[in-house]
PDB file of C-alpha atoms in Angstrom:
ATOM      1  CA  MET A   1       0.000   0.000   0.000  1.00  0.00           C
ATOM      2  CA  LYS A   2       2.798   2.394  -0.919  1.00  0.00           C
ATOM      3  CA  THR A   3       0.453   4.905  -2.548  1.00  0.00           C
ATOM      4  CA  ILE A   4      -1.833   5.113   0.490  1.00  0.00           C
ATOM      5  CA  LEU A   5       1.160   5.355   2.823  1.00  0.00           C
ATOM      6  CA  GLU A   6       2.654   8.129   0.687  1.00  0.00           C
ATOM      7  CA  ILE A   7      -0.606  10.096   0.901  1.00  0.00           C
ATOM      8  CA  LEU A   8      -0.712   9.590   4.676  1.00  0.00           C
ATOM      9  CA  LYS A   9       2.876  10.808   4.946  1.00  0.00           C
ATOM     10  CA  LEU A  10       2.060  13.915   2.888  1.00  0.00           C
ATOM     11  CA  ALA A  11      -0.920  14.584   5.189  1.00  0.00           C
ATOM     12  CA  ALA A  12       1.159  14.290   8.374  1.00  0.00           C
ATOM     13  CA  PRO A  13       0.855  15.081  11.152  1.00  0.00           C
ATOM     14  CA  LEU A  14      -2.364  13.084  11.339  1.00  0.00           C
ATOM     15  CA  GLN A  15      -4.745  13.640  14.218  1.00  0.00           C
ATOM     16  CA  PRO A  16      -6.987  10.896  15.671  1.00  0.00           C
ATOM     17  CA  GLY A  17     -10.167  10.727  13.605  1.00  0.00           C
ATOM     18  CA  PHE A  18      -8.493  12.229  10.512  1.00  0.00           C
ATOM     19  CA  HIS A  19     -10.435  12.263   7.230  1.00  0.00           C
ATOM     20  CA  LEU A  20      -8.839  12.773   3.800  1.00  0.00           C
ATOM     21  CA  ARG A  21     -10.999  13.199   0.703  1.00  0.00           C
ATOM     22  CA  ILE A  22      -9.313  13.178  -2.696  1.00  0.00           C
ATOM     23  CA  GLU A  23     -11.153  14.284  -5.827  1.00  0.00           C
ATOM     24  CA  ASN A  24      -9.446  13.066  -9.006  1.00  0.00           C
ATOM     25  CA  ALA A  25     -11.779  13.122 -12.025  1.00  0.00           C
ATOM     26  CA  PRO A  26     -12.681  11.008 -13.884  1.00  0.00           C
ATOM     27  CA  TRP A  27     -12.062   8.496 -11.076  1.00  0.00           C
ATOM     28  CA  MET A  28     -14.330   7.989  -8.085  1.00  0.00           C
ATOM     29  CA  MET A  29     -13.610  10.014  -4.963  1.00  0.00           C
ATOM     30  CA  LEU A  30     -11.083   8.380  -2.626  1.00  0.00           C
ATOM     31  CA  VAL A  31     -11.533   8.702   1.132  1.00  0.00           C
ATOM     32  CA  ILE A  32      -8.930   7.673   3.709  1.00  0.00           C
ATOM     33  CA  GLU A  33      -9.974   8.000   7.337  1.00  0.00           C
ATOM     34  CA  ASP A  34      -9.262   6.893  10.874  1.00  0.00           C
ATOM     35  CA  ILE A  35     -12.402   5.075  12.039  1.00  0.00           C
ATOM     36  CA  GLN A  36     -11.207   5.280  15.651  1.00  0.00           C
ATOM     37  CA  GLU A  37     -11.338   1.556  16.308  1.00  0.00           C
ATOM     38  CA  ARG A  38      -8.603  -0.906  17.173  1.00  0.00           C
ATOM     39  CA  GLY A  39      -7.704  -3.957  15.103  1.00  0.00           C
ATOM     40  CA  PRO A  40      -6.768  -7.504  16.152  1.00  0.00           C
ATOM     41  CA  ASP A  41      -3.329  -6.452  17.372  1.00  0.00           C
ATOM     42  CA  GLY A  42      -4.573  -3.304  19.107  1.00  0.00           C
ATOM     43  CA  PHE A  43      -3.411  -0.851  16.441  1.00  0.00           C
ATOM     44  CA  PRO A  44      -5.588   1.861  14.832  1.00  0.00           C
ATOM     45  CA  VAL A  45      -7.832   0.904  11.915  1.00  0.00           C
ATOM     46  CA  ILE A  46      -8.113   3.074   8.835  1.00  0.00           C
ATOM     47  CA  SER A  47     -10.680   2.894   6.049  1.00  0.00           C
ATOM     48  CA  VAL A  48      -9.709   3.363   2.416  1.00  0.00           C
ATOM     49  CA  ALA A  49     -12.669   3.657   0.060  1.00  0.00           C
ATOM     50  CA  HIS A  50     -13.745   4.749  -3.369  1.00  0.00           C
ATOM     51  CA  TYR A  51     -17.226   6.257  -3.216  1.00  0.00           C
ATOM     52  CA  GLY A  52     -19.720   6.431  -6.050  1.00  0.00           C
ATOM     53  CA  GLU A  53     -23.422   7.219  -5.964  1.00  0.00           C
ATOM     54  CA  LEU A  54     -26.468   5.177  -6.939  1.00  0.00           C
ATOM     55  CA  ASN A  55     -29.996   6.553  -6.573  1.00  0.00           C
ATOM     56  CA  GLY A  56     -28.724   9.176  -4.130  1.00  0.00           C
ATOM     57  CA  ASP A  57     -26.912   6.658  -1.908  1.00  0.00           C
ATOM     58  CA  LEU A  58     -23.151   6.598  -1.423  1.00  0.00           C
ATOM     59  CA  MET A  59     -21.723   3.280  -2.602  1.00  0.00           C
ATOM     60  CA  ARG A  60     -18.334   1.835  -1.672  1.00  0.00           C
ATOM     61  CA  ASP A  61     -16.426   0.408  -4.627  1.00  0.00           C
ATOM     62  CA  PRO A  62     -14.505  -0.883  -2.723  1.00  0.00           C
ATOM     63  CA  GLU A  63     -13.860  -0.110   0.915  1.00  0.00           C
ATOM     64  CA  MET A  64     -11.088  -1.838   2.802  1.00  0.00           C
ATOM     65  CA  LEU A  65     -10.183  -1.601   6.470  1.00  0.00           C
ATOM     66  CA  PHE A  66      -6.544  -1.883   7.465  1.00  0.00           C
ATOM     67  CA  GLU A  67      -4.869  -2.160  10.825  1.00  0.00           C
ATOM     68  CA  MET A  68      -2.014   0.361  10.762  1.00  0.00           C
ATOM     69  CA  SER A  69       1.103  -0.517  12.735  1.00  0.00           C
ATOM     70  CA  ARG A  70       4.772   0.436  12.590  1.00  0.00           C
ATOM     71  CA  SER A  71       7.992  -1.438  12.153  1.00  0.00           C
ATOM     72  CA  GLY A  72      10.691   1.071  13.041  1.00  0.00           C
ATOM     73  CA  GLU A  73      10.084   4.098  10.802  1.00  0.00           C
ATOM     74  CA  GLU A  74       7.951   2.126   8.329  1.00  0.00           C
ATOM     75  CA  ALA A  75       4.153   2.016   8.539  1.00  0.00           C
ATOM     76  CA  ILE A  76       2.438  -1.278   7.743  1.00  0.00           C
ATOM     77  CA  LEU A  77      -1.171  -1.747   6.622  1.00  0.00           C
ATOM     78  CA  VAL A  78      -2.712  -5.172   7.256  1.00  0.00           C
ATOM     79  CA  PRO A  79      -6.124  -5.794   5.642  1.00  0.00           C
ATOM     80  CA  MET A  80      -9.015  -6.999   7.762  1.00  0.00           C
ATOM     81  CA  TYR A  81     -12.176  -6.144   5.773  1.00  0.00           C
ATOM     82  CA  TYR A  82     -13.383  -5.747   2.188  1.00  0.00           C
ATOM     83  CA  ARG A  83     -16.706  -4.392   0.933  1.00  0.00           C
ATOM     84  CA  ASN A  84     -18.118  -3.615  -2.499  1.00  0.00           C
ATOM     85  CA  ASP A  85     -21.680  -2.274  -2.409  1.00  0.00           C
ATOM     86  CA  TYR A  86     -22.244  -2.614  -6.159  1.00  0.00           C
ATOM     87  CA  ALA A  87     -21.366  -6.327  -6.045  1.00  0.00           C
ATOM     88  CA  GLY A  88     -23.062  -6.962  -2.685  1.00  0.00           C
ATOM     89  CA  VAL A  89     -19.849  -8.331  -1.143  1.00  0.00           C
ATOM     90  CA  GLU A  90     -18.735  -7.897   2.468  1.00  0.00           C
ATOM     91  CA  GLN A  91     -15.849  -9.978   3.859  1.00  0.00           C
ATOM     92  CA  TYR A  92     -14.115  -9.851   7.219  1.00  0.00           C
ATOM     93  CA  SER A  93     -10.703 -11.499   7.339  1.00  0.00           C
ATOM     94  CA  ALA A  94     -10.326 -10.477  11.007  1.00  0.00           C
ATOM     95  CA  TRP A  95     -13.157 -10.017  13.476  1.00  0.00           C
ATOM     96  CA  ASN A  96     -13.999  -9.989  17.146  1.00  0.00           C
ATOM     97  CA  GLU A  97     -15.834 -13.002  18.538  1.00  0.00           C
ATOM     98  CA  ASP A  98     -16.530 -13.302  22.258  1.00  0.00           C
ATOM     99  CA  ARG A  99     -13.937 -10.582  22.975  1.00  0.00           C
ATOM    100  CA  ARG A 100     -11.300 -12.539  21.030  1.00  0.00           C
ATOM    101  CA  PHE A 101     -10.112 -11.654  17.554  1.00  0.00           C
ATOM    102  CA  ARG A 102     -10.311 -14.328  14.891  1.00  0.00           C
ATOM    103  CA  ILE A 103      -8.384 -14.265  11.620  1.00  0.00           C
ATOM    104  CA  ASN A 104      -9.085 -16.038   8.328  1.00  0.00           C
ATOM    105  CA  ALA A 105      -5.500 -16.142   7.035  1.00  0.00           C
ATOM    106  CA  ARG A 106      -6.411 -17.266   3.515  1.00  0.00           C
ATOM    107  CA  LEU A 107      -8.958 -14.481   3.056  1.00  0.00           C
ATOM    108  CA  GLN A 108      -6.511 -11.977   4.539  1.00  0.00           C
ATOM    109  CA  ARG A 109      -3.882 -13.043   1.968  1.00  0.00           C
ATOM    110  CA  ASP A 110      -6.469 -12.623  -0.823  1.00  0.00           C
ATOM    111  CA  GLN A 111      -7.351  -9.169   0.490  1.00  0.00           C
ATOM    112  CA  ALA A 112      -3.662  -8.241   0.688  1.00  0.00           C
ATOM    113  CA  GLU A 113      -3.167  -9.276  -2.961  1.00  0.00           C
ATOM    114  CA  PHE A 114      -6.171  -7.207  -4.036  1.00  0.00           C
ATOM    115  CA  ALA A 115      -4.939  -4.241  -1.967  1.00  0.00           C
ATOM    116  CA  LEU A 116      -1.562  -4.299  -3.769  1.00  0.00           C
ATOM    117  CA  MET A 117      -3.271  -4.265  -7.171  1.00  0.00           C
ATOM    118  CA  TRP A 118      -5.674  -1.497  -6.081  1.00  0.00           C
ATOM    119  CA  ASP A 119      -2.806   0.540  -4.640  1.00  0.00           C
ATOM    120  CA  ASP A 120      -0.906   0.247  -7.918  1.00  0.00           C
ATOM    121  CA  ASN A 121      -4.012   1.445  -9.792  1.00  0.00           C
ATOM    122  CA  LEU A 122      -4.349   4.429  -7.435  1.00  0.00           C
ATOM    123  CA  ARG A 123      -0.759   5.419  -8.185  1.00  0.00           C
ATOM    124  CA  HIS A 124      -1.246   5.120 -11.955  1.00  0.00           C
ATOM    125  CA  GLN A 125      -4.513   7.073 -11.744  1.00  0.00           C
ATOM    126  CA  GLY A 126      -2.634   9.972 -10.134  1.00  0.00           C
ATOM    127  CA  PHE A 127      -4.144  10.089  -6.633  1.00  0.00           C
ATOM    128  CA  VAL A 128      -0.862  11.177  -5.014  1.00  0.00           C
ATOM    129  CA  GLU A 129      -0.568  14.114  -7.407  1.00  0.00           C
ATOM    130  CA  ALA A 130      -4.266  14.958  -6.944  1.00  0.00           C
ATOM    131  CA  PHE A 131      -3.748  15.045  -3.177  1.00  0.00           C
ATOM    132  CA  ARG A 132      -0.724  17.312  -3.574  1.00  0.00           C
ATOM    133  CA  ARG A 133      -2.764  19.685  -5.767  1.00  0.00           C
ATOM    134  CA  GLN A 134      -5.614  19.733  -3.229  1.00  0.00           C
ATOM    135  CA  ARG A 135      -3.202  20.543  -0.384  1.00  0.00           C
ATOM    136  CA  MET A 136      -1.875  23.536  -2.292  1.00  0.00           C
ATOM    137  CA  THR A 137      -5.307  25.138  -2.757  1.00  0.00           C
TER     138      THR A 137
END
């Protein structure tokens, strides 16, 4: 998730509950936000989502939740949730059950593979540059 991490670095310092909205026509709006929850390992969870609209309703295409931790100076995003409203798909790869977190490792690997492809698309679609332009205005 190098593109997302680069945007987060450009937005620093981030405050709890931060919300970044990036407009980059013709692509769907991208929103990155701190949902102020903790993930399976106790680290903050951020949402990354493209939003479209259908019949006046905001639709996620997709939304992913990531637990954000650090390894030295490097931030790490570990997927734990995927949702696509247009396709009617919602998948948790990590969840809380009876006050214990459970992880579906196979699904989490699949989500991580998708996240890498999506992140690459975001870079090629110019979301980092769009964020830089927005910050300058």
